[in-house]
mmCIF file of C-alpha atoms in Angstrom:
data_model
loop_
_atom_site.group_PDB
_atom_site.id
_atom_site.type_symbol
_atom_site.label_atom_id
_atom_site.label_comp_id
_atom_site.label_asym_id
_atom_site.label_seq_id
_atom_site.Cartn_x
_atom_site.Cartn_y
_atom_site.Cartn_z
ATOM 1 C CA UNK A 605 25.291 44.176 14.267
ATOM 2 C CA UNK A 606 29.031 43.620 13.961
ATOM 3 C CA UNK A 607 30.154 40.878 16.341
ATOM 4 C CA UNK A 608 32.777 43.193 17.848
ATOM 5 C CA UNK A 609 30.024 45.667 18.843
ATOM 6 C CA UNK A 610 27.889 43.021 20.557
ATOM 7 C CA UNK A 611 29.786 43.142 23.903
ATOM 8 C CA UNK A 612 29.158 46.898 24.128
ATOM 9 C CA UNK A 613 25.439 46.379 23.537
ATOM 10 C CA UNK A 614 25.380 43.527 26.083
ATOM 11 C CA UNK A 615 27.072 45.723 28.675
ATOM 12 C CA UNK A 616 24.533 48.466 27.981
ATOM 13 C CA UNK A 617 21.754 45.897 28.456
ATOM 14 C CA UNK A 618 23.060 44.894 31.886
ATOM 15 C CA UNK A 619 23.537 48.511 32.948
ATOM 16 C CA UNK A 620 20.058 49.493 31.793
ATOM 17 C CA UNK A 621 18.514 46.534 33.571
ATOM 18 C CA UNK A 622 20.139 47.170 36.953
ATOM 19 C CA UNK A 623 19.332 50.898 36.847
ATOM 20 C CA UNK A 624 15.713 50.773 35.749
ATOM 21 C CA UNK A 625 14.517 47.467 37.235
ATOM 22 C CA UNK A 626 14.696 49.138 40.651
ATOM 23 C CA UNK A 627 11.568 51.126 39.797
ATOM 24 C CA UNK A 628 9.602 47.943 39.119
ATOM 25 C CA UNK A 629 10.702 45.974 42.201
ATOM 26 C CA UNK A 630 10.826 48.847 44.687
ATOM 27 C CA UNK A 631 7.882 47.537 46.771
ATOM 28 C CA UNK A 632 9.447 44.044 46.876
ATOM 29 C CA UNK A 633 12.797 45.412 48.090
ATOM 30 C CA UNK A 634 11.017 47.547 50.693
ATOM 31 C CA UNK A 635 9.194 44.474 52.021
ATOM 32 C CA UNK A 636 12.321 42.302 51.927
ATOM 33 C CA UNK A 637 14.469 44.799 53.845
ATOM 34 C CA UNK A 638 11.614 45.878 56.150
ATOM 35 C CA UNK A 639 11.770 49.535 55.082
ATOM 36 C CA UNK A 640 9.294 52.011 53.621
ATOM 37 C CA UNK A 641 8.943 52.632 49.887
ATOM 38 C CA UNK A 642 10.379 56.192 50.209
ATOM 39 C CA UNK A 643 13.395 54.686 52.001
ATOM 40 C CA UNK A 644 13.768 52.136 49.206
ATOM 41 C CA UNK A 645 13.723 55.068 46.778
ATOM 42 C CA UNK A 646 16.999 56.226 48.344
ATOM 43 C CA UNK A 647 18.608 53.078 46.900
ATOM 44 C CA UNK A 648 17.912 54.530 43.458
ATOM 45 C CA UNK A 649 19.627 57.726 44.564
ATOM 46 C CA UNK A 650 22.625 55.764 45.889
ATOM 47 C CA UNK A 651 23.156 54.050 42.518
ATOM 48 C CA UNK A 652 22.777 57.324 40.684
ATOM 49 C CA UNK A 653 25.341 59.011 42.923
ATOM 50 C CA UNK A 654 27.740 56.155 42.174
ATOM 51 C CA UNK A 655 27.351 56.894 38.459
ATOM 52 C CA UNK A 656 27.948 60.610 39.048
ATOM 53 C CA UNK A 657 31.136 59.970 41.017
ATOM 54 C CA UNK A 658 32.407 57.077 38.938
ATOM 55 C CA UNK A 659 31.981 58.434 35.399
ATOM 56 C CA UNK A 660 34.538 61.278 35.461
ATOM 57 C CA UNK A 661 36.733 59.738 38.188
ATOM 58 C CA UNK A 662 37.275 56.317 36.628
ATOM 59 C CA UNK A 663 37.643 57.735 33.097
ATOM 60 C CA UNK A 664 40.308 60.144 34.361
ATOM 61 C CA UNK A 665 42.141 57.374 36.244
ATOM 62 C CA UNK A 666 42.322 55.042 33.236
ATOM 63 C CA UNK A 667 43.332 57.685 30.692
ATOM 64 C CA UNK A 668 46.249 56.343 28.644
ATOM 65 C CA UNK A 669 45.412 52.660 29.215
ATOM 66 C CA UNK A 670 44.194 50.185 26.547
ATOM 67 C CA UNK A 671 40.419 50.679 26.295
ATOM 68 C CA UNK A 672 39.487 46.996 25.953
ATOM 69 C CA UNK A 673 41.248 46.121 29.208
ATOM 70 C CA UNK A 674 39.575 49.069 30.908
ATOM 71 C CA UNK A 675 36.116 47.940 29.774
ATOM 72 C CA UNK A 676 36.749 44.402 31.039
ATOM 73 C CA UNK A 677 37.696 45.712 34.480
ATOM 74 C CA UNK A 678 34.626 47.954 34.544
ATOM 75 C CA UNK A 679 32.363 44.977 33.831
ATOM 76 C CA UNK A 680 34.066 42.830 36.487
ATOM 77 C CA UNK A 681 33.452 45.621 39.015
ATOM 78 C CA UNK A 682 29.857 45.821 37.820
ATOM 79 C CA UNK A 683 29.346 42.054 38.306
ATOM 80 C CA UNK A 684 30.888 41.945 41.782
ATOM 81 C CA UNK A 685 28.963 44.902 43.180
ATOM 82 C CA UNK A 686 25.619 43.748 41.756
ATOM 83 C CA UNK A 687 26.322 40.375 43.328
ATOM 84 C CA UNK A 688 26.792 42.160 46.655
ATOM 85 C CA UNK A 689 23.393 43.827 46.163
ATOM 86 C CA UNK A 690 21.829 40.367 45.871
ATOM 87 C CA UNK A 691 23.397 39.313 49.181
ATOM 88 C CA UNK A 692 22.965 42.537 51.196
ATOM 89 C CA UNK A 693 21.313 41.606 54.525
ATOM 90 C CA UNK A 694 20.158 45.098 55.535
ATOM 91 C CA UNK A 695 19.395 48.589 54.276
ATOM 92 C CA UNK A 696 22.818 50.059 55.083
ATOM 93 C CA UNK A 697 24.797 47.441 53.165
ATOM 94 C CA UNK A 698 22.297 47.591 50.321
ATOM 95 C CA UNK A 699 22.871 51.360 50.057
ATOM 96 C CA UNK A 700 26.636 50.804 49.920
ATOM 97 C CA UNK A 701 26.412 48.060 47.296
ATOM 98 C CA UNK A 702 24.110 50.141 45.058
ATOM 99 C CA UNK A 703 26.542 53.077 45.213
ATOM 100 C CA UNK A 704 29.463 50.818 44.280
ATOM 101 C CA UNK A 705 27.475 49.162 41.469
ATOM 102 C CA UNK A 706 26.907 52.589 39.928
ATOM 103 C CA UNK A 707 30.600 53.512 39.752
ATOM 104 C CA UNK A 708 31.439 51.767 36.428
ATOM 105 C CA UNK A 709 28.146 52.720 34.704
ATOM 106 C CA UNK A 710 29.007 56.064 33.107
ATOM 107 C CA UNK A 711 32.681 55.175 32.721
ATOM 108 C CA UNK A 712 31.723 52.122 30.634
ATOM 109 C CA UNK A 713 29.706 54.274 28.240
ATOM 110 C CA UNK A 714 32.422 56.940 28.082
ATOM 111 C CA UNK A 715 35.185 54.499 27.128
ATOM 112 C CA UNK A 716 32.758 52.329 25.142
ATOM 113 C CA UNK A 717 31.952 55.298 22.898
ATOM 114 C CA UNK A 718 35.642 55.578 21.999
ATOM 115 C CA UNK A 719 35.878 51.841 21.270
ATOM 116 C CA UNK A 720 32.672 51.888 19.188
ATOM 117 C CA UNK A 721 33.998 54.755 17.081
ATOM 118 C CA UNK A 722 37.196 52.766 16.370
ATOM 119 C CA UNK A 723 35.232 49.668 15.447
ATOM 120 C CA UNK A 724 32.889 51.565 13.124
ATOM 121 C CA UNK A 725 33.082 51.277 9.367
ATOM 122 C CA UNK A 726 33.968 54.513 7.541
ATOM 123 C CA UNK A 727 31.109 56.992 7.741
ATOM 124 C CA UNK A 728 29.164 54.865 10.251
ATOM 125 C CA UNK A 729 30.416 56.124 13.613
ATOM 126 C CA UNK A 730 26.946 57.309 14.674
ATOM 127 C CA UNK A 731 25.457 53.914 13.806
ATOM 128 C CA UNK A 732 28.115 52.172 15.919
ATOM 129 C CA UNK A 733 27.373 54.426 18.880
ATOM 130 C CA UNK A 734 23.658 53.779 18.446
ATOM 131 C CA UNK A 735 24.348 50.036 18.557
ATOM 132 C CA UNK A 736 25.955 50.391 21.968
ATOM 133 C CA UNK A 737 22.973 52.317 23.317
ATOM 134 C CA UNK A 738 20.554 49.819 21.755
ATOM 135 C CA UNK A 739 21.409 47.525 24.642
ATOM 136 C CA UNK A 740 20.285 50.208 27.079
ATOM 137 C CA UNK A 741 16.924 50.652 25.369
ATOM 138 C CA UNK A 742 16.358 46.902 24.916
ATOM 139 C CA UNK A 743 16.910 46.502 28.647
ATOM 140 C CA UNK A 744 13.735 48.505 29.169
ATOM 141 C CA UNK A 745 11.787 46.349 26.703
ATOM 142 C CA UNK A 746 13.053 42.921 27.809
ATOM 143 C CA UNK A 747 15.297 43.032 30.886
ATOM 144 C CA UNK A 748 13.263 45.344 33.117
ATOM 145 C CA UNK A 749 9.891 43.587 32.592
ATOM 146 C CA UNK A 750 11.553 40.199 33.119
ATOM 147 C CA UNK A 751 13.348 41.447 36.225
ATOM 148 C CA UNK A 752 10.131 42.987 37.547
ATOM 149 C CA UNK A 753 8.294 39.685 37.061
ATOM 150 C CA UNK A 754 11.149 37.785 38.694
ATOM 151 C CA UNK A 755 11.199 40.168 41.650
ATOM 152 C CA UNK A 756 7.440 39.912 42.180
ATOM 153 C CA UNK A 757 7.125 36.151 41.739
ATOM 154 C CA UNK A 758 10.442 34.633 42.840
ATOM 155 C CA UNK A 759 12.904 36.959 44.597
ATOM 156 C CA UNK A 760 14.230 40.469 44.063
ATOM 157 C CA UNK A 761 17.664 39.190 45.103
ATOM 158 C CA UNK A 762 17.714 36.844 42.118
ATOM 159 C CA UNK A 763 17.307 39.889 39.832
ATOM 160 C CA UNK A 764 20.698 41.250 40.886
ATOM 161 C CA UNK A 765 22.321 37.832 40.451
ATOM 162 C CA UNK A 766 21.035 37.794 36.856
ATOM 163 C CA UNK A 767 22.529 41.258 36.327
ATOM 164 C CA UNK A 768 25.851 40.104 37.798
ATOM 165 C CA UNK A 769 25.852 37.162 35.367
ATOM 166 C CA UNK A 770 25.288 39.568 32.447
ATOM 167 C CA UNK A 771 28.271 41.590 33.661
ATOM 168 C CA UNK A 772 30.495 38.486 33.670
ATOM 169 C CA UNK A 773 29.247 37.480 30.213
ATOM 170 C CA UNK A 774 30.059 40.976 28.950
ATOM 171 C CA UNK A 775 33.596 40.819 30.336
ATOM 172 C CA UNK A 776 34.182 37.464 28.613
ATOM 173 C CA UNK A 777 32.747 38.649 25.286
ATOM 174 C CA UNK A 778 34.876 41.809 25.427
ATOM 175 C CA UNK A 779 37.967 39.624 25.791
ATOM 176 C CA UNK A 780 36.844 37.309 22.996
ATOM 177 C CA UNK A 781 35.396 39.635 20.338
ATOM 178 C CA UNK A 782 36.734 43.165 20.800
ATOM 179 C CA UNK A 783 40.174 43.629 19.222
ATOM 180 C CA UNK A 784 43.033 45.144 21.174
ATOM 181 C CA UNK A 785 43.599 48.855 20.634
ATOM 182 C CA UNK A 786 46.575 50.853 21.751
ATOM 183 C CA UNK A 787 45.746 53.469 24.322
ATOM 184 C CA UNK A 788 45.232 57.011 23.091
ATOM 185 C CA UNK A 789 47.985 59.245 24.498
ATOM 186 C CA UNK A 790 46.486 61.402 27.218
ATOM 187 C CA UNK A 791 47.097 65.126 27.388
ATOM 188 C CA UNK A 792 47.090 64.731 31.149
ATOM 189 C CA UNK A 793 44.414 64.914 33.773
ATOM 190 C CA UNK A 794 45.048 68.586 34.470
ATOM 191 C CA UNK A 795 44.537 69.556 30.827
ATOM 192 C CA UNK A 796 41.448 67.358 30.468
ATOM 193 C CA UNK A 797 39.881 68.993 33.507
ATOM 194 C CA UNK A 798 40.157 72.415 31.854
ATOM 195 C CA UNK A 799 36.852 71.727 30.121
ATOM 196 C CA UNK A 800 35.214 72.428 33.485
ATOM 197 C CA UNK A 801 36.241 76.068 33.164
ATOM 198 C CA UNK A 802 33.568 76.537 30.497
ATOM 199 C CA UNK A 803 30.315 78.077 31.820
ATOM 200 C CA UNK A 804 28.432 76.539 28.894
ATOM 201 C CA UNK A 805 29.406 73.013 29.989
ATOM 202 C CA UNK A 806 28.163 73.634 33.535
ATOM 203 C CA UNK A 807 24.896 75.049 32.239
ATOM 204 C CA UNK A 808 24.434 72.056 29.922
ATOM 205 C CA UNK A 809 25.038 69.738 32.890
ATOM 206 C CA UNK A 810 22.510 71.690 34.969
ATOM 207 C CA UNK A 811 19.883 71.366 32.234
ATOM 208 C CA UNK A 812 20.547 67.623 32.041
ATOM 209 C CA UNK A 813 20.522 67.077 35.800
ATOM 210 C CA UNK A 814 17.498 69.181 36.714
ATOM 211 C CA UNK A 815 15.411 68.692 33.589
ATOM 212 C CA UNK A 816 15.709 64.896 33.433
ATOM 213 C CA UNK A 817 15.190 64.769 37.213
ATOM 214 C CA UNK A 818 11.510 65.319 36.443
ATOM 215 C CA UNK A 819 11.377 62.038 34.531
ATOM 216 C CA UNK A 820 13.086 60.162 37.346
ATOM 217 C CA UNK A 821 10.753 61.608 39.980
ATOM 218 C CA UNK A 822 7.985 59.980 37.911
ATOM 219 C CA UNK A 823 9.791 56.728 37.083
ATOM 220 C CA UNK A 824 11.114 56.068 40.591
ATOM 221 C CA UNK A 825 7.603 55.641 41.984
ATOM 222 C CA UNK A 826 5.818 54.288 38.931
ATOM 223 C CA UNK A 827 5.009 50.899 40.502
ATOM 224 C CA UNK A 828 3.048 52.262 43.521
ATOM 225 C CA UNK A 829 1.532 54.970 41.288
ATOM 226 C CA UNK A 830 0.075 52.297 39.026
ATOM 227 C CA UNK A 831 -1.049 49.927 41.782
ATOM 228 C CA UNK A 832 -2.346 52.408 44.384
ATOM 229 C CA UNK A 833 -3.769 55.132 42.138
ATOM 230 C CA UNK A 834 -4.698 53.464 38.850
ATOM 231 C CA UNK A 835 -5.513 50.150 40.580
ATOM 232 C CA UNK A 836 -3.510 47.931 38.269
ATOM 233 C CA UNK A 837 -2.772 44.468 39.694
ATOM 234 C CA UNK A 838 0.871 43.909 40.724
ATOM 235 C CA UNK A 839 1.120 41.195 38.092
ATOM 236 C CA UNK A 840 0.348 43.758 35.374
ATOM 237 C CA UNK A 841 3.299 46.009 36.243
ATOM 238 C CA UNK A 842 5.850 44.047 34.135
ATOM 239 C CA UNK A 843 3.634 44.534 31.059
ATOM 240 C CA UNK A 844 3.382 48.258 31.706
ATOM 241 C CA UNK A 845 7.148 48.457 32.172
ATOM 242 C CA UNK A 846 7.379 46.864 28.713
ATOM 243 C CA UNK A 847 5.186 49.660 27.370
ATOM 244 C CA UNK A 848 7.567 52.210 28.930
ATOM 245 C CA UNK A 849 10.539 50.378 27.413
ATOM 246 C CA UNK A 850 9.008 50.328 23.931
ATOM 247 C CA UNK A 851 8.393 54.057 24.282
ATOM 248 C CA UNK A 852 12.036 54.576 25.240
ATOM 249 C CA UNK A 853 13.231 52.603 22.221
ATOM 250 C CA UNK A 854 11.054 54.670 19.890
ATOM 251 C CA UNK A 855 12.163 57.848 21.670
ATOM 252 C CA UNK A 856 15.878 57.307 21.003
ATOM 253 C CA UNK A 857 15.224 57.241 17.251
ATOM 254 C CA UNK A 858 12.916 60.257 17.367
ATOM 255 C CA UNK A 859 15.409 62.187 19.494
ATOM 256 C CA UNK A 860 18.163 61.568 16.976
ATOM 257 C CA UNK A 861 16.005 62.836 14.126
ATOM 258 C CA UNK A 862 14.938 65.863 16.132
ATOM 259 C CA UNK A 863 18.553 66.675 16.965
ATOM 260 C CA UNK A 864 19.416 66.466 13.253
ATOM 261 C CA UNK A 865 16.607 68.857 12.357
ATOM 262 C CA UNK A 866 17.102 71.419 15.138
ATOM 263 C CA UNK A 867 20.109 72.705 17.052
ATOM 264 C CA UNK A 868 20.687 70.458 20.116
ATOM 265 C CA UNK A 869 19.745 73.148 22.651
ATOM 266 C CA UNK A 870 16.503 73.980 20.836
ATOM 267 C CA UNK A 871 15.610 70.284 20.711
ATOM 268 C CA UNK A 872 16.275 69.956 24.453
ATOM 269 C CA UNK A 873 14.065 72.965 25.265
ATOM 270 C CA UNK A 874 11.245 71.568 23.116
ATOM 271 C CA UNK A 875 11.444 68.083 24.654
ATOM 272 C CA UNK A 876 11.571 69.378 28.233
ATOM 273 C CA UNK A 877 8.451 71.443 27.523
ATOM 274 C CA UNK A 878 6.575 68.380 26.283
ATOM 275 C CA UNK A 879 7.930 66.426 29.265
ATOM 276 C CA UNK A 880 6.386 69.000 31.615
ATOM 277 C CA UNK A 881 2.980 68.552 29.994
ATOM 278 C CA UNK A 882 3.191 64.752 30.187
ATOM 279 C CA UNK A 883 4.174 64.787 33.868
ATOM 280 C CA UNK A 884 1.275 67.080 34.723
ATOM 281 C CA UNK A 885 -1.077 64.706 32.901
ATOM 282 C CA UNK A 886 0.337 61.787 34.902
ATOM 283 C CA UNK A 887 -0.740 63.552 38.082
ATOM 284 C CA UNK A 888 -4.122 64.711 36.805
ATOM 285 C CA UNK A 889 -5.102 61.357 35.229
ATOM 286 C CA UNK A 890 -3.466 59.030 37.763
ATOM 287 C CA UNK A 891 -6.695 57.109 38.453
ATOM 288 C CA UNK A 892 -7.447 56.329 34.779
ATOM 289 C CA UNK A 893 -5.989 53.042 33.574
ATOM 290 C CA UNK A 894 -6.278 53.795 29.801
ATOM 291 C CA UNK A 895 -4.684 57.220 30.287
ATOM 292 C CA UNK A 896 -1.809 55.777 32.322
ATOM 293 C CA UNK A 897 -1.049 53.202 29.631
ATOM 294 C CA UNK A 898 -0.814 55.912 26.972
ATOM 295 C CA UNK A 899 1.227 58.144 29.272
ATOM 296 C CA UNK A 900 3.599 55.284 30.162
ATOM 297 C CA UNK A 901 4.533 54.992 26.484
ATOM 298 C CA UNK A 902 4.653 58.750 25.809
ATOM 299 C CA UNK A 903 6.633 59.669 28.931
ATOM 300 C CA UNK A 904 9.202 56.937 28.290
ATOM 301 C CA UNK A 905 9.572 58.033 24.662
ATOM 302 C CA UNK A 906 9.964 61.695 25.618
ATOM 303 C CA UNK A 907 12.612 60.892 28.230
ATOM 304 C CA UNK A 908 14.897 58.886 25.939
ATOM 305 C CA UNK A 909 14.380 61.324 23.063
ATOM 306 C CA UNK A 910 16.319 63.786 25.227
ATOM 307 C CA UNK A 911 19.406 61.554 25.092
ATOM 308 C CA UNK A 912 20.859 62.337 21.625
ATOM 309 C CA UNK A 913 20.508 66.153 21.735
ATOM 310 C CA UNK A 914 21.824 66.316 25.312
ATOM 311 C CA UNK A 915 24.824 64.142 24.381
ATOM 312 C CA UNK A 916 25.544 66.395 21.401
ATOM 313 C CA UNK A 917 25.221 69.471 23.604
ATOM 314 C CA UNK A 918 27.716 68.162 26.177
ATOM 315 C CA UNK A 919 30.251 66.946 23.623
ATOM 316 C CA UNK A 920 30.023 70.288 21.848
ATOM 317 C CA UNK A 921 31.223 71.968 25.052
ATOM 318 C CA UNK A 922 34.051 69.464 25.753
ATOM 319 C CA UNK A 923 35.952 69.062 22.476
ATOM 320 C CA UNK A 924 39.334 69.102 24.238
ATOM 321 C CA UNK A 925 38.522 65.939 26.241
ATOM 322 C CA UNK A 926 35.765 64.078 24.409
ATOM 323 C CA UNK A 927 36.022 60.812 26.372
ATOM 324 C CA UNK A 928 35.604 62.708 29.612
ATOM 325 C CA UNK A 929 32.872 64.846 28.068
ATOM 326 C CA UNK A 930 30.978 61.813 26.758
ATOM 327 C CA UNK A 931 30.917 60.319 30.258
ATOM 328 C CA UNK A 932 29.390 63.481 31.697
ATOM 329 C CA UNK A 933 26.079 62.770 30.005
ATOM 330 C CA UNK A 934 25.604 59.742 32.248
ATOM 331 C CA UNK A 935 26.677 61.814 35.258
ATOM 332 C CA UNK A 936 24.068 64.443 34.434
ATOM 333 C CA UNK A 937 21.296 61.895 33.895
ATOM 334 C CA UNK A 938 22.075 60.220 37.189
ATOM 335 C CA UNK A 939 22.237 63.459 39.146
ATOM 336 C CA UNK A 940 18.701 63.794 37.818
ATOM 337 C CA UNK A 941 18.026 60.198 38.883
ATOM 338 C CA UNK A 942 19.251 60.852 42.421
ATOM 339 C CA UNK A 943 17.538 64.214 42.911
ATOM 340 C CA UNK A 944 14.331 63.074 41.225
ATOM 341 C CA UNK A 945 14.020 59.977 43.420
ATOM 342 C CA UNK A 946 14.876 61.969 46.547
ATOM 343 C CA UNK A 947 12.636 64.992 45.924
ATOM 344 C CA UNK A 948 9.808 62.840 44.604
ATOM 345 C CA UNK A 949 9.839 60.883 47.858
ATOM 346 C CA UNK A 950 9.447 63.946 50.088
ATOM 347 C CA UNK A 951 5.681 64.432 49.596
ATOM 348 C CA UNK A 952 5.221 60.700 50.181
ATOM 349 C CA UNK A 953 6.980 60.896 53.546
ATOM 350 C CA UNK A 954 4.641 63.792 54.403
ATOM 351 C CA UNK A 955 1.640 61.565 53.812
ATOM 352 C CA UNK A 956 0.510 62.696 50.370
ATOM 353 C CA UNK A 957 -0.704 60.281 47.679
ATOM 354 C CA UNK A 958 1.416 58.528 45.071
ATOM 355 C CA UNK A 959 0.257 61.135 42.556
ATOM 356 C CA UNK A 960 2.177 63.827 44.477
ATOM 357 C CA UNK A 961 5.638 63.051 43.001
ATOM 358 C CA UNK A 962 4.208 64.106 39.630
ATOM 359 C CA UNK A 963 3.956 67.735 40.770
ATOM 360 C CA UNK A 964 7.592 67.626 41.911
ATOM 361 C CA UNK A 965 8.504 66.025 38.585
ATOM 362 C CA UNK A 966 6.742 68.708 36.551
ATOM 363 C CA UNK A 967 8.438 71.430 38.596
ATOM 364 C CA UNK A 968 11.884 69.988 37.846
ATOM 365 C CA UNK A 969 11.090 69.745 34.122
ATOM 366 C CA UNK A 970 9.914 73.380 34.113
ATOM 367 C CA UNK A 971 13.180 74.398 35.773
ATOM 368 C CA UNK A 972 15.033 72.585 32.989
ATOM 369 C CA UNK A 973 13.045 74.522 30.384
ATOM 370 C CA UNK A 974 13.975 77.771 32.120
ATOM 371 C CA UNK A 975 17.680 76.889 32.093
ATOM 372 C CA UNK A 976 17.528 75.923 28.418
ATOM 373 C CA UNK A 977 15.876 79.229 27.513
ATOM 374 C CA UNK A 978 18.517 81.086 29.549
ATOM 375 C CA UNK A 979 21.282 79.272 27.691
ATOM 376 C CA UNK A 980 19.636 80.086 24.358
ATOM 377 C CA UNK A 981 19.521 83.756 25.338
ATOM 378 C CA UNK A 982 23.218 83.657 26.296
ATOM 379 C CA UNK A 983 24.155 82.123 22.946
ATOM 380 C CA UNK A 984 22.358 84.910 21.101
ATOM 381 C CA UNK A 985 24.454 87.587 22.798
ATOM 382 C CA UNK A 986 27.266 88.952 20.603
ATOM 383 C CA UNK A 987 30.747 87.784 21.577
ATOM 384 C CA UNK A 988 32.926 90.697 22.831
ATOM 385 C CA UNK A 989 35.734 91.682 20.464
ATOM 386 C CA UNK A 990 38.317 91.129 23.219
ATOM 387 C CA UNK A 991 37.217 87.504 23.546
ATOM 388 C CA UNK A 992 37.456 87.044 19.791
ATOM 389 C CA UNK A 993 41.022 88.372 19.783
ATOM 390 C CA UNK A 994 41.956 85.930 22.576
ATOM 391 C CA UNK A 995 40.658 83.041 20.442
#
């Protein structure tokens, strides 16, 4: 790894840890704030909504400013708001702090992608981008299991202080190791926003939001699923989260290869179909410990394999404003995070078992498959001659 790319990977590590560690320490937060587990699940939704709002908004606001300075400010925001999460005395303030902590998430990746491409050696732009996202996947292998252990055995509040410290370290390393780049002249916010006139972009966002929501309906309640249904001991959850993280790391590589072999939309449809099958198996085999271990790896791998083809799909529909378009992937994933956590919690509030979110999850993945097939059918339609003349 080039030293100048390390701060981007470190920032991705901190972001991945704060987003996904919530699933492992959800019962601890619920106990600490004296709320139910479904209520604690809304904290996941609050963070995700922060990402959705922050990604396009912050990227649009900083257009035309030096990207290194922008990234430093994003990481300082990230550190402060995660620190507030550690200190939140009640559910209301915790909800607010999680929303605020999510604001710089997608914006960091959107601007970071531009910086990584400038730092890349000739012909190695994709490798530089992959380095940045390596931090996100390593967070699921190392950061999330460690944070889950820390939350179970010491304090869940300390987890967010660790994340805040990673944010500060990232800001310092950005200042130290990332060279200064002049800002790219912006075409203007109004022109950048014209990408939202494209129906294909909205459909790609819908596929991302609804389809990946199935994964998050599963992941949001994985800790109680494993302890209450499969009867794993709470102390075993960090190890299983490691299994999920290893699956995610493998999945990113497989997703990239799949996206190279097939058109992005075809790859997305295929992966959402396999995701549906895996989520159904999670519900059907919830009481089997060996099956849940295998499914933890496979479901994590399938979820992150969706990343590369979805990113390619979104960028392909936003060529006129690629930095804004690249941030929309994180918005789409976190709409899925918010809706998955929310909808997955509904059957729990109605008194059903912790296997019940799996049926919601599978339904969302099926809906994503349907949208992908619809988009494929639209792309096969011949383009009217009048539209061709306008181009």
